PDB file of C-alpha atoms and ligand atoms in Angstrom:
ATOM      1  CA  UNK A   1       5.318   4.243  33.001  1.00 43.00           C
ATOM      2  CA  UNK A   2       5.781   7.154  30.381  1.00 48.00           C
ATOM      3  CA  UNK A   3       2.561   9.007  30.394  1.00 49.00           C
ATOM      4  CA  UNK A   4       3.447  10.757  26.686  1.00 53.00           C
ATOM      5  CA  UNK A   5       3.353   7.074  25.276  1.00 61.00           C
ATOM      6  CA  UNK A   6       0.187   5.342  24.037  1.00 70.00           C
ATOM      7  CA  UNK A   7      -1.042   1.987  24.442  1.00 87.00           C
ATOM      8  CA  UNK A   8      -1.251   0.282  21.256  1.00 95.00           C
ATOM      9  CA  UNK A   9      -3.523  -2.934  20.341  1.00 97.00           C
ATOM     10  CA  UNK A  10      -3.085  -3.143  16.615  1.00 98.00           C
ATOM     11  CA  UNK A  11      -0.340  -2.487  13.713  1.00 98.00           C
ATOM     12  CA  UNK A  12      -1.700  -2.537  10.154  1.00 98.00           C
ATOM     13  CA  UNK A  13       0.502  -2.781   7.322  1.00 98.00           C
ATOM     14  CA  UNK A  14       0.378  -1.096   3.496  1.00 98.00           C
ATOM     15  CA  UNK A  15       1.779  -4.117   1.714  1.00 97.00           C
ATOM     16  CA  UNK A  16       2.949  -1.846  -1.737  1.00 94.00           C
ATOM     17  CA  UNK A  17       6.523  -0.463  -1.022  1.00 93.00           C
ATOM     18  CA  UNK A  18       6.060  -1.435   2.760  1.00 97.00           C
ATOM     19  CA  UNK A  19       6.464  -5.297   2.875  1.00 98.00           C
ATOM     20  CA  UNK A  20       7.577  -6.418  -0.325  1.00 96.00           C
ATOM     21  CA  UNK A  21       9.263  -3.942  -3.488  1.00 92.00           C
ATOM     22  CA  UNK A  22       6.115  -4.514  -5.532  1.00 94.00           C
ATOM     23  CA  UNK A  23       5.273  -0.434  -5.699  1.00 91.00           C
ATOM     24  CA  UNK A  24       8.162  -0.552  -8.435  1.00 92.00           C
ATOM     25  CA  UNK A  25       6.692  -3.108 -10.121  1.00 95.00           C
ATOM     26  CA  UNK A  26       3.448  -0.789 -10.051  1.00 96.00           C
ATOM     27  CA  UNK A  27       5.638   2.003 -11.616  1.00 96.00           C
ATOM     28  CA  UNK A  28       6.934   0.097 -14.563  1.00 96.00           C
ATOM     29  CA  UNK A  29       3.400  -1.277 -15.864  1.00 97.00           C
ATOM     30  CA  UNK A  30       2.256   1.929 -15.725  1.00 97.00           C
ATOM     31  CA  UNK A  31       4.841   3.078 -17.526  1.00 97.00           C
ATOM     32  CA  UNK A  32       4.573   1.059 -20.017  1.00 97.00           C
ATOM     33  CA  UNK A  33       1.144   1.610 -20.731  1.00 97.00           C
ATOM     34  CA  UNK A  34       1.716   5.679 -20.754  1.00 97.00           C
ATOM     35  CA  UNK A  35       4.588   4.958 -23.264  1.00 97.00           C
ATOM     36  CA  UNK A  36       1.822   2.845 -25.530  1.00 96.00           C
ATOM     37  CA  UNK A  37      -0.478   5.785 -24.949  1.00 97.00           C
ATOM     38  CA  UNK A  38       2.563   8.645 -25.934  1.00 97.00           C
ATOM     39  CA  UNK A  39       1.945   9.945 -22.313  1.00 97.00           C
ATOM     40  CA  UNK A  40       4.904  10.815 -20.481  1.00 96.00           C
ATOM     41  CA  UNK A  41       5.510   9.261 -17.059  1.00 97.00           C
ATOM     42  CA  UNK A  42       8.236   9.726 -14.633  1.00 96.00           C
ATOM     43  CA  UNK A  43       9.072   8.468 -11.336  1.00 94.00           C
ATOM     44  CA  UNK A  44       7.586  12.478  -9.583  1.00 94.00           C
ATOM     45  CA  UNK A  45       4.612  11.704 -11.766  1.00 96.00           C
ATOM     46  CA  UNK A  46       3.865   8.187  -9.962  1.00 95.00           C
ATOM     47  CA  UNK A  47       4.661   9.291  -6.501  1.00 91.00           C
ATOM     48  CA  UNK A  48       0.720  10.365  -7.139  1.00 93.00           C
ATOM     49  CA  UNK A  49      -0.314   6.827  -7.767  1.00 95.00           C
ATOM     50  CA  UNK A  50       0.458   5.606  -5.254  1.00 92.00           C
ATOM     51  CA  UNK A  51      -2.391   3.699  -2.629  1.00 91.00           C
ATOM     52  CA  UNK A  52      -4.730   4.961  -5.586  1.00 94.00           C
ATOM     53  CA  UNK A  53      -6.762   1.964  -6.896  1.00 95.00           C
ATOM     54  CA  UNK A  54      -5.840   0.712 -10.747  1.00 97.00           C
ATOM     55  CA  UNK A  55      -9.089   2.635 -12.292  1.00 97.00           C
ATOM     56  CA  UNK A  56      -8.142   5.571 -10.174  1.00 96.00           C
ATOM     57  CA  UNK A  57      -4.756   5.696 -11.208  1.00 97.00           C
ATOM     58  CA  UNK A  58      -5.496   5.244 -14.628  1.00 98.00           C
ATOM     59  CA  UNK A  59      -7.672   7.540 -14.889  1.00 98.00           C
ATOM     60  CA  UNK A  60      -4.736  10.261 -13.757  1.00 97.00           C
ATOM     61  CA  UNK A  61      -2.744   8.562 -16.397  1.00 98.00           C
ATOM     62  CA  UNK A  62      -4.842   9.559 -18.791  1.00 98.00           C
ATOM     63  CA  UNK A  63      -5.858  12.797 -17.897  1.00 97.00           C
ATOM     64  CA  UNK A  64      -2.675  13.636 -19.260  1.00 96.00           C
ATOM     65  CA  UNK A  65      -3.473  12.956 -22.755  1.00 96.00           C
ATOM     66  CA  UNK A  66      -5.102  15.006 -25.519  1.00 93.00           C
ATOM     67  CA  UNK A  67      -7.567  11.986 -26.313  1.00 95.00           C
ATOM     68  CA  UNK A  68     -11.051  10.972 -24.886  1.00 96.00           C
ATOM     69  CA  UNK A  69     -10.742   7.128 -23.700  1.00 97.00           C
ATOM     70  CA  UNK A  70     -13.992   4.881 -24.202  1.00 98.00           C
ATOM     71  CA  UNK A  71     -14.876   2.948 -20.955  1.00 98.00           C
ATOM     72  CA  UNK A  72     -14.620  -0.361 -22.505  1.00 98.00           C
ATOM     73  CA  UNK A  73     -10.950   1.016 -24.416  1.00 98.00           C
ATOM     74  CA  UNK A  74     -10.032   2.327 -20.135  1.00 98.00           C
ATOM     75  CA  UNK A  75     -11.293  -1.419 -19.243  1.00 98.00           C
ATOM     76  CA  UNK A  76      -8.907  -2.956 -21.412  1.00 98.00           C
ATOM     77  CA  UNK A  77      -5.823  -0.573 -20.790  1.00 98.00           C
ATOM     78  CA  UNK A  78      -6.473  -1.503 -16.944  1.00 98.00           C
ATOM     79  CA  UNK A  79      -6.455  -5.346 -17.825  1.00 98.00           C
ATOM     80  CA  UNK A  80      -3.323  -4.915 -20.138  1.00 98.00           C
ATOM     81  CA  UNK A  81      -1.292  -3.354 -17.341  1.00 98.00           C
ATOM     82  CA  UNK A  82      -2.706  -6.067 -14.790  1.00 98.00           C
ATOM     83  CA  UNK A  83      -1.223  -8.556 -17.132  1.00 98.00           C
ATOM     84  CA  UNK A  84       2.068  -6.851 -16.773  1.00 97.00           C
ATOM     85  CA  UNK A  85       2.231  -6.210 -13.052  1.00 97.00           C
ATOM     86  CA  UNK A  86       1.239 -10.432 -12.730  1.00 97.00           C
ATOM     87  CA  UNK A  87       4.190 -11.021 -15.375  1.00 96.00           C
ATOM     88  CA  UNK A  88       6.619  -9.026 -13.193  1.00 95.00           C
ATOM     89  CA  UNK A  89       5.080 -10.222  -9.405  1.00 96.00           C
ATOM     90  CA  UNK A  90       5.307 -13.997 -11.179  1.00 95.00           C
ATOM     91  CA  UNK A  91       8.653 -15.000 -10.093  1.00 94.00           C
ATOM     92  CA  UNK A  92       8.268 -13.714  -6.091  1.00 96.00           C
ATOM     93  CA  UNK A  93       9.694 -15.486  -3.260  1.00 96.00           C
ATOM     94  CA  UNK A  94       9.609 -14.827   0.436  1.00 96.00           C
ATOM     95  CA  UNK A  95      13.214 -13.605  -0.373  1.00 95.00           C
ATOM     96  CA  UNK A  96      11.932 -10.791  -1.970  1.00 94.00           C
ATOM     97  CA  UNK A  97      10.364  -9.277   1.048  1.00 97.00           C
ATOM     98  CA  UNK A  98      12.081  -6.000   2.169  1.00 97.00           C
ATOM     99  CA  UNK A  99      14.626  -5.595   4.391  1.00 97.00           C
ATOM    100  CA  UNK A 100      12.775  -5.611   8.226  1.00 98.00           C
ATOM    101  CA  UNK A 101       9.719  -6.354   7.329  1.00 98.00           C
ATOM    102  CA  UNK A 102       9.530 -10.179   8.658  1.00 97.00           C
ATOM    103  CA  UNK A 103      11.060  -9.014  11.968  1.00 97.00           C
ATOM    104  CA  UNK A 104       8.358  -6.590  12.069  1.00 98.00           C
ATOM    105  CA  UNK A 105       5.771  -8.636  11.974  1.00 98.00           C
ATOM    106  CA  UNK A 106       7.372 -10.865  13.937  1.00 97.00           C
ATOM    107  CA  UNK A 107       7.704  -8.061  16.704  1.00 97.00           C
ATOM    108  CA  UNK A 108       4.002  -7.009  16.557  1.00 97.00           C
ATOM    109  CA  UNK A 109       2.791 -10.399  17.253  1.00 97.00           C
ATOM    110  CA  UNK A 110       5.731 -10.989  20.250  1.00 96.00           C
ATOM    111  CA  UNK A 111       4.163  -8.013  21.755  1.00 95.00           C
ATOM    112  CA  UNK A 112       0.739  -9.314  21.689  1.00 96.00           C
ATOM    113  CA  UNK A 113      -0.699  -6.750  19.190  1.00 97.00           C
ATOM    114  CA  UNK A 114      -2.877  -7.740  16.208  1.00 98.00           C
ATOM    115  CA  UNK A 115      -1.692  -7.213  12.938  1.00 98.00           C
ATOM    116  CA  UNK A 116      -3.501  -6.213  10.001  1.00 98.00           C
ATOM    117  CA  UNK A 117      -2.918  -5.826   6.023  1.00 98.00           C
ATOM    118  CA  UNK A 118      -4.341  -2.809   4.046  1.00 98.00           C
ATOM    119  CA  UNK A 119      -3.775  -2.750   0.718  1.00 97.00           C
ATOM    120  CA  UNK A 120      -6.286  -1.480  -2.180  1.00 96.00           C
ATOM    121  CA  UNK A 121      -4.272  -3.735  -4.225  1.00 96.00           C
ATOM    122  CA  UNK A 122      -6.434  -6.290  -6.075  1.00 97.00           C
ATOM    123  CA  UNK A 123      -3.788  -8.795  -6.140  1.00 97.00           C
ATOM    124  CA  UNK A 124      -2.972  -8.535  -2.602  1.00 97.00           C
ATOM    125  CA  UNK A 125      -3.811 -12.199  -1.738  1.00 97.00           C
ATOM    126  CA  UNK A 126      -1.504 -13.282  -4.723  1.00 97.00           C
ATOM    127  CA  UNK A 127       1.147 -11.433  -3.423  1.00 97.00           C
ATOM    128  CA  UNK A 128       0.828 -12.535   0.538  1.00 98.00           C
ATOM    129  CA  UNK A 129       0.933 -16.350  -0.795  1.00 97.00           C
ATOM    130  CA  UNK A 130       3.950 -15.391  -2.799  1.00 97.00           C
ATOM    131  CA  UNK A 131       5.618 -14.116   0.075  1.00 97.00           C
ATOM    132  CA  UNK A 132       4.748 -16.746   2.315  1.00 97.00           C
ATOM    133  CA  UNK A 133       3.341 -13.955   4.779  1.00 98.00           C
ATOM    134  CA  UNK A 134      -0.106 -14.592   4.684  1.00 97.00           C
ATOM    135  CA  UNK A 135      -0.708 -16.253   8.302  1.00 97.00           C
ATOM    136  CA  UNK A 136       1.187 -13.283   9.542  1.00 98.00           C
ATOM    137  CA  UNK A 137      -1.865 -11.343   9.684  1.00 98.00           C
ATOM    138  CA  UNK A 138      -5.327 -11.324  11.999  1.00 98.00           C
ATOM    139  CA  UNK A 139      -6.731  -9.613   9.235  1.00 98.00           C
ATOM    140  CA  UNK A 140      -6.486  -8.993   5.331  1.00 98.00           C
ATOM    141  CA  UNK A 141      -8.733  -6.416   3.642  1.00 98.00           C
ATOM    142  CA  UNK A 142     -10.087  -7.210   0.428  1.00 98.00           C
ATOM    143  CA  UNK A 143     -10.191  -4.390  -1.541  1.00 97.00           C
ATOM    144  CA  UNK A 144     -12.623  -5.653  -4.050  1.00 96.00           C
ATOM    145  CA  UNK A 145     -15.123  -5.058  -1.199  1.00 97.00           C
ATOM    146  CA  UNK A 146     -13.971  -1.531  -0.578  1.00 96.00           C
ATOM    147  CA  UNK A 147     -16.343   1.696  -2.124  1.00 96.00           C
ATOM    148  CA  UNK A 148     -13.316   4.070  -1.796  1.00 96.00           C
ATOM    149  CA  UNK A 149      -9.492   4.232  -2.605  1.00 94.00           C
ATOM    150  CA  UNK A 150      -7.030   5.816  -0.428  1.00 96.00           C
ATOM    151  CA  UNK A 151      -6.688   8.743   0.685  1.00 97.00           C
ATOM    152  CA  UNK A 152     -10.125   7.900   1.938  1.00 98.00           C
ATOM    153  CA  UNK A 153      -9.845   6.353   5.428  1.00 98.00           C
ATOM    154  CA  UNK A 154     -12.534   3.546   4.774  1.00 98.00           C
ATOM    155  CA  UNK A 155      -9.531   0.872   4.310  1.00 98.00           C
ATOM    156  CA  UNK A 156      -7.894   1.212   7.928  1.00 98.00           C
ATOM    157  CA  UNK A 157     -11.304   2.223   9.478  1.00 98.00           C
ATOM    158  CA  UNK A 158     -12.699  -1.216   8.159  1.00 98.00           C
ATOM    159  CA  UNK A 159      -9.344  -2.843   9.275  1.00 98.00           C
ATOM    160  CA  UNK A 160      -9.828  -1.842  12.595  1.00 98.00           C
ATOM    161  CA  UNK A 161     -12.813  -2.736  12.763  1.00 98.00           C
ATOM    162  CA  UNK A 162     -12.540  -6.225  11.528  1.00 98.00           C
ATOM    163  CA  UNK A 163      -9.450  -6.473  14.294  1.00 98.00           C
ATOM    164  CA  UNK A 164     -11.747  -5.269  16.680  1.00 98.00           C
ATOM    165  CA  UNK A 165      -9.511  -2.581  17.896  1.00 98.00           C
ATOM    166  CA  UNK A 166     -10.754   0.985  18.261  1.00 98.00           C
ATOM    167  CA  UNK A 167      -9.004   3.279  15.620  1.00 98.00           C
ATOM    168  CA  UNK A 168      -7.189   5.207  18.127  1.00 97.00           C
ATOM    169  CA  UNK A 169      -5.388   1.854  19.340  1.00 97.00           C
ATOM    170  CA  UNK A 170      -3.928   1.291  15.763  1.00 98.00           C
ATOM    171  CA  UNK A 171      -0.795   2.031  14.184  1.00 98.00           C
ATOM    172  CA  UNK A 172      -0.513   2.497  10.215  1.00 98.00           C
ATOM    173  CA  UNK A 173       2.266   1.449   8.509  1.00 98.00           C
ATOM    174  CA  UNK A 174       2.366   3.291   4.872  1.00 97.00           C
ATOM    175  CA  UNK A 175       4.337   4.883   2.375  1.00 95.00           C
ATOM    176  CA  UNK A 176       2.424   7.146  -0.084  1.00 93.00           C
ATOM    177  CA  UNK A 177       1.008  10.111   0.700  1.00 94.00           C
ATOM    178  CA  UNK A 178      -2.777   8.779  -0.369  1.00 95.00           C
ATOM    179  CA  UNK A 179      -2.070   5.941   2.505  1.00 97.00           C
ATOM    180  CA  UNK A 180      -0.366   8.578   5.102  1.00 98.00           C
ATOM    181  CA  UNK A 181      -3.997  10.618   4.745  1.00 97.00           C
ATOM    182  CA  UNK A 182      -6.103   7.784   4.995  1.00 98.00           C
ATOM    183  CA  UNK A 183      -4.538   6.593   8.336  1.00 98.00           C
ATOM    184  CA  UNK A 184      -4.856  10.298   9.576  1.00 98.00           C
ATOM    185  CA  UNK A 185      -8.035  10.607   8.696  1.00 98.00           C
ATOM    186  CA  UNK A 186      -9.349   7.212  10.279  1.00 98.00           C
ATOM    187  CA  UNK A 187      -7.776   8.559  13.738  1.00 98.00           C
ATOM    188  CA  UNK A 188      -4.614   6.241  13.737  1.00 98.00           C
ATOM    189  CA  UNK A 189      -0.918   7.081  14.547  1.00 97.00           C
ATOM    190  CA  UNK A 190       1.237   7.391  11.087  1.00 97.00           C
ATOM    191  CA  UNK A 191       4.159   5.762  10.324  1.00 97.00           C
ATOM    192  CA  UNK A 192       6.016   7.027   7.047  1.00 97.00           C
ATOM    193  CA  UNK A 193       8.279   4.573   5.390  1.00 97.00           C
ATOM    194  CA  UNK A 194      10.280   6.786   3.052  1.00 96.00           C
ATOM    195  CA  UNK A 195      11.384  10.833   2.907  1.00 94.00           C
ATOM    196  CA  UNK A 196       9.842  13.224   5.662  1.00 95.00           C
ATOM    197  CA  UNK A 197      10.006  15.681   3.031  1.00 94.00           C
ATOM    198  CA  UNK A 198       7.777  13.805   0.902  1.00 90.00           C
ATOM    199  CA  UNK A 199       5.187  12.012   3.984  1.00 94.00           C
ATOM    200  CA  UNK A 200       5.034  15.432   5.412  1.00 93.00           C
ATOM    201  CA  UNK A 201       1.251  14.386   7.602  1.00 94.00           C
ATOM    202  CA  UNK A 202       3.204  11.323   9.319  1.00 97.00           C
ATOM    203  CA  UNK A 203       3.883  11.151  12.734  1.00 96.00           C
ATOM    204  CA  UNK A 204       6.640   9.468  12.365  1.00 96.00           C
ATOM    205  CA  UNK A 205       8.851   8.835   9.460  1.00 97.00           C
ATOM    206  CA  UNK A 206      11.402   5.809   9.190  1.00 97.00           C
ATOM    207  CA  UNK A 207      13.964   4.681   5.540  1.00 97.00           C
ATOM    208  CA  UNK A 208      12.313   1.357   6.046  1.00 97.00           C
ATOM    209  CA  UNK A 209      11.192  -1.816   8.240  1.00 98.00           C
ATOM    210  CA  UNK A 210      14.737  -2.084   9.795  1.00 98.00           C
ATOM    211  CA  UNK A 211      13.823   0.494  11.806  1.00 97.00           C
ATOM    212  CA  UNK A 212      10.891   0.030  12.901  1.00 96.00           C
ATOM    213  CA  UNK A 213      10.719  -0.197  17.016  1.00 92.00           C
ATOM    214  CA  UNK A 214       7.101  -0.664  18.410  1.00 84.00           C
ATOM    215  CA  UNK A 215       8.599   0.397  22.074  1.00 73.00           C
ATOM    216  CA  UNK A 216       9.206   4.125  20.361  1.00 65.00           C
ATOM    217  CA  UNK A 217       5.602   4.255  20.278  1.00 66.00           C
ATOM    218  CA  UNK A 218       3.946   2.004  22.965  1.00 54.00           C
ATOM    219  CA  UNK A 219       4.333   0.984  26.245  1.00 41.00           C
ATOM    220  CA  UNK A 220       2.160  -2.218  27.064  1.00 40.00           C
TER     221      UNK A 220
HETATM  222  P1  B16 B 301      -3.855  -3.481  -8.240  1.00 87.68           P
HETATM  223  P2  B16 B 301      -1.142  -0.461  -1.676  1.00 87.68           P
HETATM  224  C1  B16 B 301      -1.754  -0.056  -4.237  1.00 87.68           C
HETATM  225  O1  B16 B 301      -1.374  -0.879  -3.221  1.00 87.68           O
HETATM  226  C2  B16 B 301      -0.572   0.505  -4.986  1.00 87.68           C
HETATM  227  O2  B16 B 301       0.139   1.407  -4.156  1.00 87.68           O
HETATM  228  C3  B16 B 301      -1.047   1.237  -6.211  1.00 87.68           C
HETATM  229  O3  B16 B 301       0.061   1.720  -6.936  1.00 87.68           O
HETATM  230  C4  B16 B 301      -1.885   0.291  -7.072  1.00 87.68           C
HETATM  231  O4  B16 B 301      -2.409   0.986  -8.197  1.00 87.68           O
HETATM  232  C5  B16 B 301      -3.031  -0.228  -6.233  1.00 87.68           C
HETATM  233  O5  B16 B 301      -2.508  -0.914  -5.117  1.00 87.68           O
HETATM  234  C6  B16 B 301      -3.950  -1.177  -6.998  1.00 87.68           C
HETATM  235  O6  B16 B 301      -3.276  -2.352  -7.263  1.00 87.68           O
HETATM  236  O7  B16 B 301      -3.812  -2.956  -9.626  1.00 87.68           O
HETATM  237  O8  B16 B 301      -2.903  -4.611  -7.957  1.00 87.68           O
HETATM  238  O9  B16 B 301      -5.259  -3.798  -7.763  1.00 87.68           O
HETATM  239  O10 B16 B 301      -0.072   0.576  -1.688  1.00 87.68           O
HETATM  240  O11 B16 B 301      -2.461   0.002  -1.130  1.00 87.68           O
HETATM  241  O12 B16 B 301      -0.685  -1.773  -1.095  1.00 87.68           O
HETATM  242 MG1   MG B 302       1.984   1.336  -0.703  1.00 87.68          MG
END
């Protein structure tokens, strides 16, 4: 047996640009709002939004413009764009998970590993159903129970503990930066899905699910 490999008990998935393509769908809400707002918003400037909850992000949103937003005028901005992201997620189908990511999941549970699903995505449960992926998972955090938003490691931490898997056993499967730092900072190994050059704290850094290989990282 390689020594230099770990034994791993748990993989726990970001579902946002990991599973399914919804992080786009993220982008273009947001944009929309900024462009109601005469905020500009670019594809560099949501790269920071993402894994950041919806009052989180926002808030960054808006911290771009000259004006001072009311909490109730924020509360309805955040609603408005939740409107949008439901009218573009409406029409999902398991065919729109990404490329690898049933075989993943597939391969996690083959290999007698847990799997767990860490989004701070509200509408996470909407978007498992829609997928048809739900069952795929021992465990699915709600975030409307969580105090923090990524990069905070609270998410995984509570993940792993709900698995009942020591943090050290799990794997995180991510692909912002906010979600890269959370899993480092819970004790977990890091998978980037995405650029190196932009998950720069990962471990390990893959293009996407196709190429994800649990036997790179554990023996069992
Ligand atoms: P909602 P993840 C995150 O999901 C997204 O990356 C982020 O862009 C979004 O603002 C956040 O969910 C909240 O989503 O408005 O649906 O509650 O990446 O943690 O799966
Ligand atoms: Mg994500």
């Amino acid at each position: 047996m390689n020594k230099n490999k770990q034994v791993f008990e748990a993989v726990i998935f970001d579902l946002d640009g990991v599973l399914a393509d919804t992080a786009h769908f993220h982008f273009l809400a947001w944009q929309h709002l900024a462009q109601t707002q005469g905020i500009a918003f670019d594809e560099v400037f949501n790269e920071r939004l993402k894994g950041i909850d919806r009052m989180a992000s926002l808030e960054l949103i808006l911290s771009q413009s000259n004006r001072v937003y009311s909490q109730q005028e924020k509360i309805e901005l955040a609603r408005e764009k939740n409107q949008h992201y439901l009218q573009f997620t409406g029409t999902i189908t398991p065919a729109d998970l990404l490329p690898g990511a049933r075989d993943a999941l597939n391969l996690v549970r083959a290999a007698g590993l847990k799997t767990g699903l860490a989004s701070v995505s509200k509408n996470a449960f909407f978007i498992l159903e829609k997928l048809g992926i739900r069952d795929c998972f021992d465990d699915v955090i709600d975030a409307a129970l969580l105090t923090h938003t990524k990069p905070h490691p609270e998410i995984f931490l509570t993940s792993a503990s709900h698995l009942g898997v020591a943090p050290a056993a799990c794997i995180g499967v991510e692909d912002s930066l906010a979600g890269i730092s959370s899993i480092k900072s819970a004790g977990m190994f890091a998978i980037g899905i995405g650029s190196p050059t932009v998950l720069t704290f990962a471990d390990h850094v893959i293009p996407d699910l196709r190429h994800f290989m649990l036997s790179t990282y554990a023996l069992n």
